[in-house]
Coordinates of C-alpha atoms in Angstrom, one line a residue:
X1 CA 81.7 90.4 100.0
X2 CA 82.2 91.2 96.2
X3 CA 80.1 89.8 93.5
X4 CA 82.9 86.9 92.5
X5 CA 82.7 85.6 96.6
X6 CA 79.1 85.3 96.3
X7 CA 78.8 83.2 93.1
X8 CA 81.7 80.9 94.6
X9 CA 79.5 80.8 98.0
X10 CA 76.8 79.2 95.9
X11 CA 78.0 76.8 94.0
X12 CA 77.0 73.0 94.6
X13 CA 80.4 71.7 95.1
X14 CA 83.7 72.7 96.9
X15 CA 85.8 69.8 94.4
X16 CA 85.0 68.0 91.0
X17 CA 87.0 65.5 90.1
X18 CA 87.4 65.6 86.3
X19 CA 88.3 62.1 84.6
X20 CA 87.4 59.9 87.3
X21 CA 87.0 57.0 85.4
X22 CA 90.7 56.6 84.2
X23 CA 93.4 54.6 86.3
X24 CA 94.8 57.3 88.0
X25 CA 90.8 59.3 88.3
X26 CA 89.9 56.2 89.7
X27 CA 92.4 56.5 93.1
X28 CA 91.8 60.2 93.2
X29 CA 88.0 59.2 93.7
X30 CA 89.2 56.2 96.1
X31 CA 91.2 59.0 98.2
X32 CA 88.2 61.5 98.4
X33 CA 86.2 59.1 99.7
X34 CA 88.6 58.5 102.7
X35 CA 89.3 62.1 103.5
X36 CA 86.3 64.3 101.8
X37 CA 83.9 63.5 105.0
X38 CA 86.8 64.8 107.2
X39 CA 87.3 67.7 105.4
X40 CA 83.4 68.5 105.3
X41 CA 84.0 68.9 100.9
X42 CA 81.1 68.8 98.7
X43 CA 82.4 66.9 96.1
X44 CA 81.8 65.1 92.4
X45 CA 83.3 63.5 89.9
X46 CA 83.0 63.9 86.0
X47 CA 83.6 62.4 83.4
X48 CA 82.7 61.0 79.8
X49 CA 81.3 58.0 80.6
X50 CA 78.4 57.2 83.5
X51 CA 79.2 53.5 83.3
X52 CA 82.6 54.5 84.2
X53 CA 81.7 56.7 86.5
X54 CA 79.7 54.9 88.5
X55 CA 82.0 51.7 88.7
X56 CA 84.7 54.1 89.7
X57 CA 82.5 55.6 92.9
X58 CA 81.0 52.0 93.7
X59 CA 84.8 50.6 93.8
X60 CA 85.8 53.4 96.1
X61 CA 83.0 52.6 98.4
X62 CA 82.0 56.0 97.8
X63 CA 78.3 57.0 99.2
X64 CA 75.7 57.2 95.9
X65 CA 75.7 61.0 97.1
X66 CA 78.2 62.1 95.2
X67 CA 77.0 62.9 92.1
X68 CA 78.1 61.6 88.9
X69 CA 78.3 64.4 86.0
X70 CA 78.9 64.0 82.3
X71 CA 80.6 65.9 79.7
X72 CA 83.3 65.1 77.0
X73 CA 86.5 67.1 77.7
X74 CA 86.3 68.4 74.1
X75 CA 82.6 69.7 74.7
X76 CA 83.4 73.5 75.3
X77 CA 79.4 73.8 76.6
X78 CA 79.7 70.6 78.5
X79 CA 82.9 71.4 80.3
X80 CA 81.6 74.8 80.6
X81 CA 78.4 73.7 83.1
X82 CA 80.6 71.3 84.9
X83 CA 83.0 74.2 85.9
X84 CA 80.4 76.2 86.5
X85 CA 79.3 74.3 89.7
X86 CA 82.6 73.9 91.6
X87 CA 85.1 75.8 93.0
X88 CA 87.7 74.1 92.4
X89 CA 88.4 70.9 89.7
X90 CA 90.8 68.6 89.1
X91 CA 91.7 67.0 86.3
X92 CA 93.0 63.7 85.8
X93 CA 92.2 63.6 81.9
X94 CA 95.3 63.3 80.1
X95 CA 96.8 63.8 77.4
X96 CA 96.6 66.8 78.7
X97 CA 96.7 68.7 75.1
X98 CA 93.7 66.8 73.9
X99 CA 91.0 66.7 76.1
X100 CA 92.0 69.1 79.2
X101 CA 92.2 72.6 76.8
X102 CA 88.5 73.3 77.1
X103 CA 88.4 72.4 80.6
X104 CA 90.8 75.0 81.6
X105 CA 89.6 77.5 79.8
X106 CA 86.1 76.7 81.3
X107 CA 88.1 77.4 84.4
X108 CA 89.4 80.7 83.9
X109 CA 86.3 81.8 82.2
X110 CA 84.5 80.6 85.1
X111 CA 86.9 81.7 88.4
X112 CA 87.1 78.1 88.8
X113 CA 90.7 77.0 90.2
X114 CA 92.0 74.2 89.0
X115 CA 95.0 71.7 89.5
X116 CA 95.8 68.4 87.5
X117 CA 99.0 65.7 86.9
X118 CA 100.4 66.9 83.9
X119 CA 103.7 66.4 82.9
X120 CA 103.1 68.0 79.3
X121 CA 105.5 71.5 79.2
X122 CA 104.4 72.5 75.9
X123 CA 100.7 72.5 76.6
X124 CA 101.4 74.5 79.7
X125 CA 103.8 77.0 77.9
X126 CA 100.3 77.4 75.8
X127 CA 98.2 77.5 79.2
X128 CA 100.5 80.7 80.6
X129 CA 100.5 82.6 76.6
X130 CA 96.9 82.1 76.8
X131 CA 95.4 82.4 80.3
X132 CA 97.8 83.6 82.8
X133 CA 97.2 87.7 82.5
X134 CA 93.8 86.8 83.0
X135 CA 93.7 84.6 85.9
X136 CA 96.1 86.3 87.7
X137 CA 93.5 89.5 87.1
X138 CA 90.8 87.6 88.6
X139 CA 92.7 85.4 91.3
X140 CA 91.8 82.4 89.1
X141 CA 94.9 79.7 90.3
X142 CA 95.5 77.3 87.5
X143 CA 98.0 74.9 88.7
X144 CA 99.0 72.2 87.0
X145 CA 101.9 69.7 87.5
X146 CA 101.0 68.8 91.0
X147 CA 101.7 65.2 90.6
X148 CA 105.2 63.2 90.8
X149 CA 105.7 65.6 88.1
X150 CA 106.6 68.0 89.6
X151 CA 105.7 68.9 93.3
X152 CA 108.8 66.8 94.7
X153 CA 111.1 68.7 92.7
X154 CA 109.2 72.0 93.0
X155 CA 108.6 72.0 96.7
X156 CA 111.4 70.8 98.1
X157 CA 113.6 73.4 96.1
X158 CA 111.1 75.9 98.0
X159 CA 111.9 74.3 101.0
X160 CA 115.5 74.1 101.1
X161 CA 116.0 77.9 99.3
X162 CA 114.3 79.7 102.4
X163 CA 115.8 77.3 105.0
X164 CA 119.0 78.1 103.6
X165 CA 117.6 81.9 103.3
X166 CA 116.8 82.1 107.2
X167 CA 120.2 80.2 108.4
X168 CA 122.4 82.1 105.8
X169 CA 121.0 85.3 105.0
X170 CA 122.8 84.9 101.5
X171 CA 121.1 84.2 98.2
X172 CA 120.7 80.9 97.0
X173 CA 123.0 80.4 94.2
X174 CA 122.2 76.9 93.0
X175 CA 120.1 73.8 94.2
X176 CA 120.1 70.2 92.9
X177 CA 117.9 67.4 93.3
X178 CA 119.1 63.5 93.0
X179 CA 116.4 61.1 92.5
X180 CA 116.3 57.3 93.9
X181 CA 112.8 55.4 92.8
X182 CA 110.9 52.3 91.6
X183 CA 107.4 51.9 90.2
X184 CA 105.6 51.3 87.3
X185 CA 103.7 53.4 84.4
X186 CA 100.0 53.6 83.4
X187 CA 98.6 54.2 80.3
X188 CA 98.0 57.7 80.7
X189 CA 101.3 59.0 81.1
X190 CA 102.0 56.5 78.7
X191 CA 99.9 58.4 76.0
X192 CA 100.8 62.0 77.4
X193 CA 104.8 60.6 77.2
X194 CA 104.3 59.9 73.5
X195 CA 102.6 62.8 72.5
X196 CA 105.2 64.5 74.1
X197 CA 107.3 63.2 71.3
X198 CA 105.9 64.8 68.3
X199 CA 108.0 67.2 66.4
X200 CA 106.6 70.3 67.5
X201 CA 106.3 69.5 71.2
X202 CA 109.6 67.8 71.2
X203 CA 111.7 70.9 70.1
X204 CA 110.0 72.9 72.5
X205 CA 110.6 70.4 75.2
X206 CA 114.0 71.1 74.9
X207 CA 114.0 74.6 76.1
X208 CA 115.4 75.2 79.6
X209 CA 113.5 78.5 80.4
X210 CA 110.3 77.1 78.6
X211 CA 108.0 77.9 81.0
X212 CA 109.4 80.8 82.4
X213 CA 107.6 84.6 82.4
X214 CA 109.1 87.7 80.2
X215 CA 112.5 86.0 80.4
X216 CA 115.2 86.4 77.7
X217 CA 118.1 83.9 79.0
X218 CA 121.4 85.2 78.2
X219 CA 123.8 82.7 76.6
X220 CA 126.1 82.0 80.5
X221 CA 121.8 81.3 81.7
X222 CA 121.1 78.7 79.0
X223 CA 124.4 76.6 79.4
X224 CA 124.2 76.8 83.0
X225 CA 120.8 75.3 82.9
X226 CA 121.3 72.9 80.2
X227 CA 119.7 69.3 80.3
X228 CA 122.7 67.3 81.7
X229 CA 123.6 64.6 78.9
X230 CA 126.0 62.3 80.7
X231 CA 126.8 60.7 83.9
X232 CA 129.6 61.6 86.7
X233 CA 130.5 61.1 90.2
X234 CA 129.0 64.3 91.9
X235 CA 130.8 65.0 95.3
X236 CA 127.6 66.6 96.4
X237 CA 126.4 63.4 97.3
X238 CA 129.1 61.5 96.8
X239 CA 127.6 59.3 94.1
X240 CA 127.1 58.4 90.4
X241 CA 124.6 60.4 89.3
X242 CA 123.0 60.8 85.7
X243 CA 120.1 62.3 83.6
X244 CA 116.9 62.3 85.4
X245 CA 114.0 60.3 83.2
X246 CA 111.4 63.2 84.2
X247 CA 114.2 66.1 84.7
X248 CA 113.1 68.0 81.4
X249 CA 109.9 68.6 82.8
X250 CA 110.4 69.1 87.0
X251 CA 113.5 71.7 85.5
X252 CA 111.0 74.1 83.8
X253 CA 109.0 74.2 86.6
X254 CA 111.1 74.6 89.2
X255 CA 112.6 77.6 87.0
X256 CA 109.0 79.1 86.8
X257 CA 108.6 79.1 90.1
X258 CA 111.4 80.9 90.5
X259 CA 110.6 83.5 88.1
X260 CA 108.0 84.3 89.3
X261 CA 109.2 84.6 93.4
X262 CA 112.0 87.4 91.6
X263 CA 108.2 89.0 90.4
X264 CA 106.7 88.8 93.6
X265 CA 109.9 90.0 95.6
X266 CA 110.8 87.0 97.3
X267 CA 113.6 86.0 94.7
X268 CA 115.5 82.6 95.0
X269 CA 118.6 84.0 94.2
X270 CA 120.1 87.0 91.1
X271 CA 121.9 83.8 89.3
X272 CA 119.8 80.9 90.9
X273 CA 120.6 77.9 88.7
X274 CA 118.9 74.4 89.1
X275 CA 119.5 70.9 87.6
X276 CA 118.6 67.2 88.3
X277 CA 119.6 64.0 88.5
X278 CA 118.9 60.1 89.0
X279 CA 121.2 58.8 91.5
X280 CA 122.9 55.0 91.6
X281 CA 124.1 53.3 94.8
X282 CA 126.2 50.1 94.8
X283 CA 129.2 48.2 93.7
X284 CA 128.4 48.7 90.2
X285 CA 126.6 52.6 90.3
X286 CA 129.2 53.8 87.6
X287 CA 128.2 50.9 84.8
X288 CA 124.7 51.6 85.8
X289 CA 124.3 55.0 85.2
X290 CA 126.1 54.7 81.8
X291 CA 123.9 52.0 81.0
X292 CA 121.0 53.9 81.7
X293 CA 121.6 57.0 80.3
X294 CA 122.4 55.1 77.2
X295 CA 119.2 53.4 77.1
X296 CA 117.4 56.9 77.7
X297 CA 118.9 58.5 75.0
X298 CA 118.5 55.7 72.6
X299 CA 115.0 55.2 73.7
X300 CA 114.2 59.3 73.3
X301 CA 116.0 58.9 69.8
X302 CA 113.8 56.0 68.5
X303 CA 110.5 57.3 69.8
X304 CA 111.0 60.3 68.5
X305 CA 110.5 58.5 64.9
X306 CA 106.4 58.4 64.0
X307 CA 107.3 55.0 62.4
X308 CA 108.8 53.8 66.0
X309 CA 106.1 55.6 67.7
X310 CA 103.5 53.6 65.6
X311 CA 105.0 50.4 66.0
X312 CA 105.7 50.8 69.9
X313 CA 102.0 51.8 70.9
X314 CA 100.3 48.8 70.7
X315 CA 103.2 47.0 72.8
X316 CA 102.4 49.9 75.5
X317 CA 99.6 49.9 78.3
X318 CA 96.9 51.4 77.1
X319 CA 94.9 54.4 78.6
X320 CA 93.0 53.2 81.7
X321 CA 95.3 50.5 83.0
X322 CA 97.7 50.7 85.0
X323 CA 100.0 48.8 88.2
X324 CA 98.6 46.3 89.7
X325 CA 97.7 47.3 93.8
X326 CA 100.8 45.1 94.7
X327 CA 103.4 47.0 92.3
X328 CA 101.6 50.6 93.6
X329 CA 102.1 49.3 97.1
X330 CA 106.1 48.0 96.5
X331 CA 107.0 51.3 94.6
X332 CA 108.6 54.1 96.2
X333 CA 110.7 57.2 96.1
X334 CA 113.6 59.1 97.2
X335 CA 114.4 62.9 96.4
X336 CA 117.2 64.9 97.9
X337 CA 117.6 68.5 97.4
X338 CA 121.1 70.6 98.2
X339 CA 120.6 74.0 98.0
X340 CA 123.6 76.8 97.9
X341 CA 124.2 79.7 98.9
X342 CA 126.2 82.7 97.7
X343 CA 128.6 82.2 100.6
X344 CA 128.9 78.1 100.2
X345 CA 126.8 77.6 103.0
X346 CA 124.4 74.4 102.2
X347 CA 120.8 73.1 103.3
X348 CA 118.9 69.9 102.3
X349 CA 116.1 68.4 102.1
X350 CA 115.2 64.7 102.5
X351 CA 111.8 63.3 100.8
X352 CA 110.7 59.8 101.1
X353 CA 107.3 58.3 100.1
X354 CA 106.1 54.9 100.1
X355 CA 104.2 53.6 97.2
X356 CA 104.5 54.2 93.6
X357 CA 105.7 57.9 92.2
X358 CA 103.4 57.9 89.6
X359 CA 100.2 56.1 90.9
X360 CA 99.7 56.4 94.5
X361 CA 102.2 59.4 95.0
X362 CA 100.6 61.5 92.3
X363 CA 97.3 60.9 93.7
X364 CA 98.2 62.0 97.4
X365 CA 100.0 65.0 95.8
X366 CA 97.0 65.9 93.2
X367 CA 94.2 65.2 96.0
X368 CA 96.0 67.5 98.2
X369 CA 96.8 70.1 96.1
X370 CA 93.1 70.4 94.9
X371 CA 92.3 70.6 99.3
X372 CA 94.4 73.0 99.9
X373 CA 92.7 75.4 97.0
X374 CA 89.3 74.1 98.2
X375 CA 90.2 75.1 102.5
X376 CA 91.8 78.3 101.2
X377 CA 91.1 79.5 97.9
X378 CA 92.4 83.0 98.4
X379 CA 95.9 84.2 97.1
X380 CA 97.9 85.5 93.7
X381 CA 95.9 84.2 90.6
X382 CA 97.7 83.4 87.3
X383 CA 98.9 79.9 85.8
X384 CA 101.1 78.7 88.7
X385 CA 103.0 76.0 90.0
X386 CA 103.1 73.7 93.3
X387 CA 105.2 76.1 95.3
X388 CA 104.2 79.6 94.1
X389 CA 100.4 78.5 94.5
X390 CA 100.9 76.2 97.7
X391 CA 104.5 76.6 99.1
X392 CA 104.6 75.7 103.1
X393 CA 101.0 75.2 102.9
X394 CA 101.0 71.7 100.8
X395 CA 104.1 70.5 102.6
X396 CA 101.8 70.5 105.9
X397 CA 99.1 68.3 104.5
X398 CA 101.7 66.0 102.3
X399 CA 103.3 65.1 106.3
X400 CA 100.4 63.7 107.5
X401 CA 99.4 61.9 103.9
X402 CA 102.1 60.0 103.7
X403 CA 105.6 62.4 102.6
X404 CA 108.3 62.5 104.6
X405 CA 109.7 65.3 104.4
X406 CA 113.3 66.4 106.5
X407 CA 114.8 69.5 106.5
X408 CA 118.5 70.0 107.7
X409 CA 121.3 72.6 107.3

């Protein structure tokens, strides 16, 4: 047992929680106390605020042995102790670019893995230029985006490139996702949406290979990949299908991971390409999607304005609240993946989940993605994403929490 084993064998607690008091903190404590026990974790949560804290453990029914630990995201000493402690944290504290930067660098200072809901491409373009050669030295695994943004997108991509890899034998040449959903927003993403917005972030937002390693995209690569701007009927699916609300981030990671798999030996495909799309059903599906991606590009157009931006914020929800437990429970979602190969044969995959994308998904996917780190924290280090960290592994535990997950030819 090296040095690194031994300090990780000591620490007080298998999973920290970081941001427990926000809306979406708050289920991931709720969650952890339903499945922690039967995992035998160790397990805390953290935060700025005790009061917060300790309403958030109390509403989960949590036992008063969990301990409650404090320290401002900001608070590079304070951030630094908490990481110290656990082997693995999660982070629910968003925006992501404002009070999560010291906590990840805490990590990887500390050989801490991490994973949290983030759907903020810029700040992780900044996470991989700053950290990745050195977690990936010390088999750190930062991994964020394992919420609705993205592991839907990123997973079942895995999962339908080597099914179609074992039944083919051919590279995959392209996959695409169509997305069917309803549920509501909190404040969080609110904020993180918005900040998103700014000018700098913005233009970088745009890139398709943003978050993709030591790549320089030939001209055919970019306009291949480019962000889909209008609707039509794809006969993939037989449907209207347009613009995806959350496409410019699940894209970029989706790409990453396949970047790095052609790293690691295990490529997707030489000229994998991969897009996505919100899908309409019904008599009226064509006027629908034009309606909507109108409306998105009108609304990306205004908000992009600080003037707009000012005015909208206060109209928003505000950090902290959230969907009631009604709309959480009503919501749901509906991802469909079609991946093909080189030689036109084709393999799918069918996710369903039950409750909202953003609330109650994202915590199942977040809470399950910090498990699986915590049951087997071994592997390739480096800033990584739901499938090159987890891959088969997090599909096995998402079954059971509540993702449906099919897989056909």
């Amino acid at each position: 047992m090296n040095e690194a084993d031994s300090a990780e064998n000591r620490r007080d607690y298998d999973v920290v929680l970081y941001g427990a008091g926000g809306f979406v903190g708050r289920q991931t404590v709720a969650y952890f106390a339903q499945t922690a026990a039967r995992h035998r974790l160790r397990w805390a949560i953290a935060g700025r605020s005790r009061d917060k804290l300790l309403a958030a453990r109390a509403q989960a029914g949590a036992p008063e042995t969990v301990d409650v630990l404090l320290g401002d995201g900001r608070d590079e000493a304070a951030v630094d102790a908490i990481a110290s402690r656990t082997r693995v944290l999660l982070s629910t504290a968003g925006p992501f670019a404002l009070y999560s930067d010291a906590i990840v660098s805490a990590c990887v200072r500390r050989r801490t893995h991490y994973v949290d809901i983030t759907g903020e491409t810029p700040w992780v373009r900044s996470l991989i230029d700053r950290h990745h050669a050195t977690a990936a030295a010390d088999g750190t695994r930062i991994v964020p985006c394992c919420g609705f943004d993205s592991v839907p997108s990123d997973l079942g991509v895995f999962l339908a490139v080597r099914h179609l890899q074992r039944i083919s034998g051919a590279p995959c040449f392209k996959a695409n996702a169509y997305f069917q959903m309803r549920g509501g927003i909190n404040g969080g993403t609110v904020a993180s949406a918005l900040l998103l917005y700014e000018p700098g972030p913005a233009q970088q937002a745009t890139e398709p290979f943003l978050l993709s390693p030591d790549f320089e995209p030939s001209p055919d690569d970019v306009e291949r990949n480019r962000d889909p701007a209008r609707p039509h009927f794809d006969a993939e699916v037989n449907a209207w299908v347009g613009p995806f609300v959350m496409g410019q981030i699940n894209t970029r990671v989706v790409r990453r991971s396949a970047a790095l798999f052609v790293q690691w030996g295990a490529p997707y495909g030489p000229r994998f390409t991969y897009q996505e799309y919100a899908r309409y059903g019904g008599r009226l599906a064509r006027a629908t999607a034009a309606m909507t991606t109108g409306a998105l590009a009108a609304m990306a157009a205004g908000i992009r304005r600080p003037a707009l931006r000012k005015l909208v914020r206060p109209l928003l929800p505000r950090p902290g609240s959230g969907p009631s437990e009604s709309q959480i429970s009503d919501g749901w979602f509906r991802c469909q993946v079609v991946a093909t190969a080189e030689d036109g044969q084709k393999a799918k995959v069918l996710m369903t989940h039950q409750g909202d994308p953003g609330n109650r998904a994202t915590t199942r996917f977040v809470c399950e993605s910090a498990m699986s780190l915590a049951a087997a924290p071994g592997g390739r280090g480096g800033v990584l994403t739901p499938a090159t960290a987890f891959g088969q592994q997090l599909a096995d535990r998402l079954r059971p929490a509540g993702l449906t997950i099919d897989v056909s030819p």
